[in-house]
mmCIF file of C-alpha atoms in Angstrom:
data_model
loop_
_atom_site.group_PDB
_atom_site.id
_atom_site.type_symbol
_atom_site.label_atom_id
_atom_site.label_comp_id
_atom_site.label_asym_id
_atom_site.label_seq_id
_atom_site.Cartn_x
_atom_site.Cartn_y
_atom_site.Cartn_z
ATOM 1 C CA MET G 124 -0.280 -0.158 -0.169
ATOM 2 C CA PRO G 125 1.473 3.823 -1.118
ATOM 3 C CA LYS G 126 2.034 6.049 1.651
ATOM 4 C CA THR G 127 0.630 9.356 0.834
ATOM 5 C CA LYS G 128 3.035 12.385 2.274
ATOM 6 C CA PRO G 129 1.854 14.413 5.248
ATOM 7 C CA PRO G 130 -0.630 17.651 4.230
ATOM 8 C CA LYS G 131 2.318 20.745 3.834
ATOM 9 C CA PRO G 132 1.581 22.921 6.333
ATOM 10 C CA ASP G 133 1.422 26.799 5.412
ATOM 11 C CA PRO G 134 4.631 28.563 5.824
ATOM 12 C CA ALA G 135 2.599 31.069 7.293
ATOM 13 C CA VAL G 136 1.206 29.026 10.259
ATOM 14 C CA LEU G 137 4.514 28.280 10.981
ATOM 15 C CA VAL G 138 5.463 31.493 11.955
ATOM 16 C CA ALA G 139 2.999 32.265 14.122
ATOM 17 C CA VAL G 140 3.639 29.452 15.758
ATOM 18 C CA ALA G 141 7.516 29.425 15.786
ATOM 19 C CA ASP G 142 6.748 33.861 17.216
ATOM 20 C CA TYR G 143 4.303 32.196 19.891
ATOM 21 C CA PHE G 144 6.304 30.912 21.092
ATOM 22 C CA LYS G 145 9.583 33.134 20.736
ATOM 23 C CA VAL G 146 6.564 34.733 23.764
ATOM 24 C CA LEU G 147 6.955 31.441 25.421
ATOM 25 C CA SER G 148 11.087 32.053 26.094
ATOM 26 C CA GLU G 149 11.350 33.932 28.197
ATOM 27 C CA ALA G 150 11.710 32.535 31.809
ATOM 28 C CA SER G 151 9.961 35.997 33.244
ATOM 29 C CA ARG G 152 6.927 35.199 31.091
ATOM 30 C CA LEU G 153 6.282 31.586 32.112
ATOM 31 C CA GLN G 154 7.483 33.505 35.274
ATOM 32 C CA ILE G 155 4.711 35.629 34.847
ATOM 33 C CA LEU G 156 1.642 33.341 33.800
ATOM 34 C CA THR G 157 3.190 30.879 36.894
ATOM 35 C CA CYS G 158 1.751 34.120 38.797
ATOM 36 C CA LEU G 159 -2.101 34.251 37.079
ATOM 37 C CA ARG G 160 -2.303 30.735 37.429
ATOM 38 C CA SER G 161 -4.827 31.866 41.148
ATOM 39 C CA GLY G 162 -6.755 34.658 39.297
ATOM 40 C CA PRO G 163 -6.067 37.518 37.730
ATOM 41 C CA MET G 164 -3.347 40.741 39.241
ATOM 42 C CA ASN G 165 -3.262 43.949 39.283
ATOM 43 C CA VAL G 166 1.166 45.161 37.852
ATOM 44 C CA MET G 167 1.236 45.968 41.016
ATOM 45 C CA GLU G 168 0.590 42.257 42.770
ATOM 46 C CA ILE G 169 2.728 41.039 39.956
ATOM 47 C CA ALA G 170 5.651 43.288 40.694
ATOM 48 C CA GLU G 171 5.937 42.139 44.007
ATOM 49 C CA ALA G 172 4.861 38.476 43.160
ATOM 50 C CA THR G 173 7.874 38.297 40.665
ATOM 51 C CA GLY G 174 10.123 40.733 42.020
ATOM 52 C CA LEU G 175 10.334 42.230 38.124
ATOM 53 C CA GLY G 176 11.403 45.825 38.127
ATOM 54 C CA GLN G 177 7.747 47.783 37.021
ATOM 55 C CA ALA G 178 9.252 48.820 33.425
ATOM 56 C CA ASN G 179 10.580 45.353 32.967
ATOM 57 C CA LEU G 180 6.855 43.824 33.731
ATOM 58 C CA SER G 181 5.509 46.365 31.317
ATOM 59 C CA LYS G 182 7.713 45.145 28.592
ATOM 60 C CA HIS G 183 6.475 41.729 29.276
ATOM 61 C CA LEU G 184 3.150 41.688 29.572
ATOM 62 C CA LYS G 185 2.204 44.129 26.403
ATOM 63 C CA VAL G 186 4.087 41.534 24.617
ATOM 64 C CA LEU G 187 1.923 38.644 26.240
ATOM 65 C CA THR G 188 -1.207 40.899 25.988
ATOM 66 C CA GLN G 189 -0.546 41.148 22.667
ATOM 67 C CA ALA G 190 0.165 37.385 21.481
ATOM 68 C CA GLY G 191 -3.246 36.588 23.295
ATOM 69 C CA ILE G 192 -2.041 34.974 26.178
ATOM 70 C CA LEU G 193 -3.119 37.524 28.416
ATOM 71 C CA SER G 194 -6.654 40.164 29.063
ATOM 72 C CA ARG G 195 -5.587 43.075 30.852
ATOM 73 C CA GLN G 196 -9.477 44.370 31.868
ATOM 74 C CA PRO G 197 -9.550 48.847 33.327
ATOM 75 C CA LYS G 198 -10.808 48.200 36.335
ATOM 76 C CA GLY G 199 -10.943 52.345 38.151
ATOM 77 C CA THR G 200 -7.988 53.309 38.245
ATOM 78 C CA SER G 201 -5.705 49.820 37.230
ATOM 79 C CA ALA G 202 -5.530 47.210 35.326
ATOM 80 C CA TYR G 203 -5.918 43.550 35.831
ATOM 81 C CA TYR G 204 -4.377 41.251 33.358
ATOM 82 C CA GLU G 205 -5.561 37.425 33.633
ATOM 83 C CA ILE G 206 -5.225 34.602 31.332
ATOM 84 C CA ALA G 207 -6.840 34.465 28.272
ATOM 85 C CA ASP G 208 -6.717 31.468 27.061
ATOM 86 C CA PRO G 209 -5.528 28.597 30.018
ATOM 87 C CA MET G 210 -5.254 25.666 27.507
ATOM 88 C CA ILE G 211 -1.078 27.551 27.955
ATOM 89 C CA PHE G 212 -1.452 25.602 31.597
ATOM 90 C CA GLU G 213 -1.226 22.160 30.031
ATOM 91 C CA LEU G 214 2.164 22.985 26.944
ATOM 92 C CA CYS G 215 3.557 24.539 30.299
ATOM 93 C CA GLU G 216 2.652 21.203 31.640
ATOM 94 C CA LEU G 217 3.457 18.796 29.337
ATOM 95 C CA ALA G 218 7.226 21.173 27.900
ATOM 96 C CA CYS G 219 8.130 20.568 31.506
ATOM 97 C CA ASN G 220 7.027 16.750 32.462
ATOM 98 C CA ARG G 221 8.880 16.543 29.261
ATOM 99 C CA ILE G 222 12.644 18.619 30.262
ATOM 100 C CA SER G 223 11.969 17.427 33.641
ATOM 101 C CA GLU G 224 12.122 13.504 32.068
ATOM 102 C CA ARG G 225 15.444 14.129 30.410
ATOM 103 C CA VAL G 226 16.868 15.710 33.037
ATOM 104 C CA LEU G 227 16.462 12.552 35.437
ATOM 105 C CA ARG G 228 17.597 10.672 32.189
ATOM 106 C CA GLN G 229 20.661 12.271 32.022
ATOM 107 C CA ALA G 230 21.889 12.076 35.609
ATOM 108 C CA GLU G 231 21.239 8.869 35.591
ATOM 109 C CA THR G 232 23.494 7.593 32.813
ATOM 110 C CA LEU G 233 26.342 10.449 34.579
ATOM 111 C CA LYS G 234 26.109 8.534 37.477
ATOM 112 C CA ALA G 235 26.950 4.814 35.416
ATOM 113 C CA LEU G 236 29.199 6.878 33.601
ATOM 114 C CA ARG G 237 31.225 7.067 37.031
ATOM 115 C CA GLY G 238 30.944 4.455 38.577
ATOM 116 C CA LYS G 239 32.565 3.082 35.372
ATOM 117 C CA THR G 240 35.754 5.231 35.413
ATOM 118 C CA THR G 241 38.568 4.817 36.787
ATOM 119 C CA VAL G 242 40.510 8.257 38.821
ATOM 120 C CA PHE G 243 44.682 8.080 37.608
#
């Protein structure tokens, strides 16, 4: 039976996916997302929870909001940020679990290698 070729991905979609992962490639942004997992927070609350400076934090919040990962809701004199798509946590947990498994395997391999080496 002949194999069918998988459909060719749309280059524009691949660029969008790469951009999405670029947004998530910053540790401070992941820290912000973790913070907001418990619910909406304003900038001052996020700054206190993360230890990020306000200018740096504002830059990251803007990037996350423009990417559609966060939403911003004005309330009185401040704005509250919240997770726009909770699926982001499933994605992060999947990545974290895979990385943890890989690190554990590497540690086991190193441990096994140490047992086989001799010191001169």
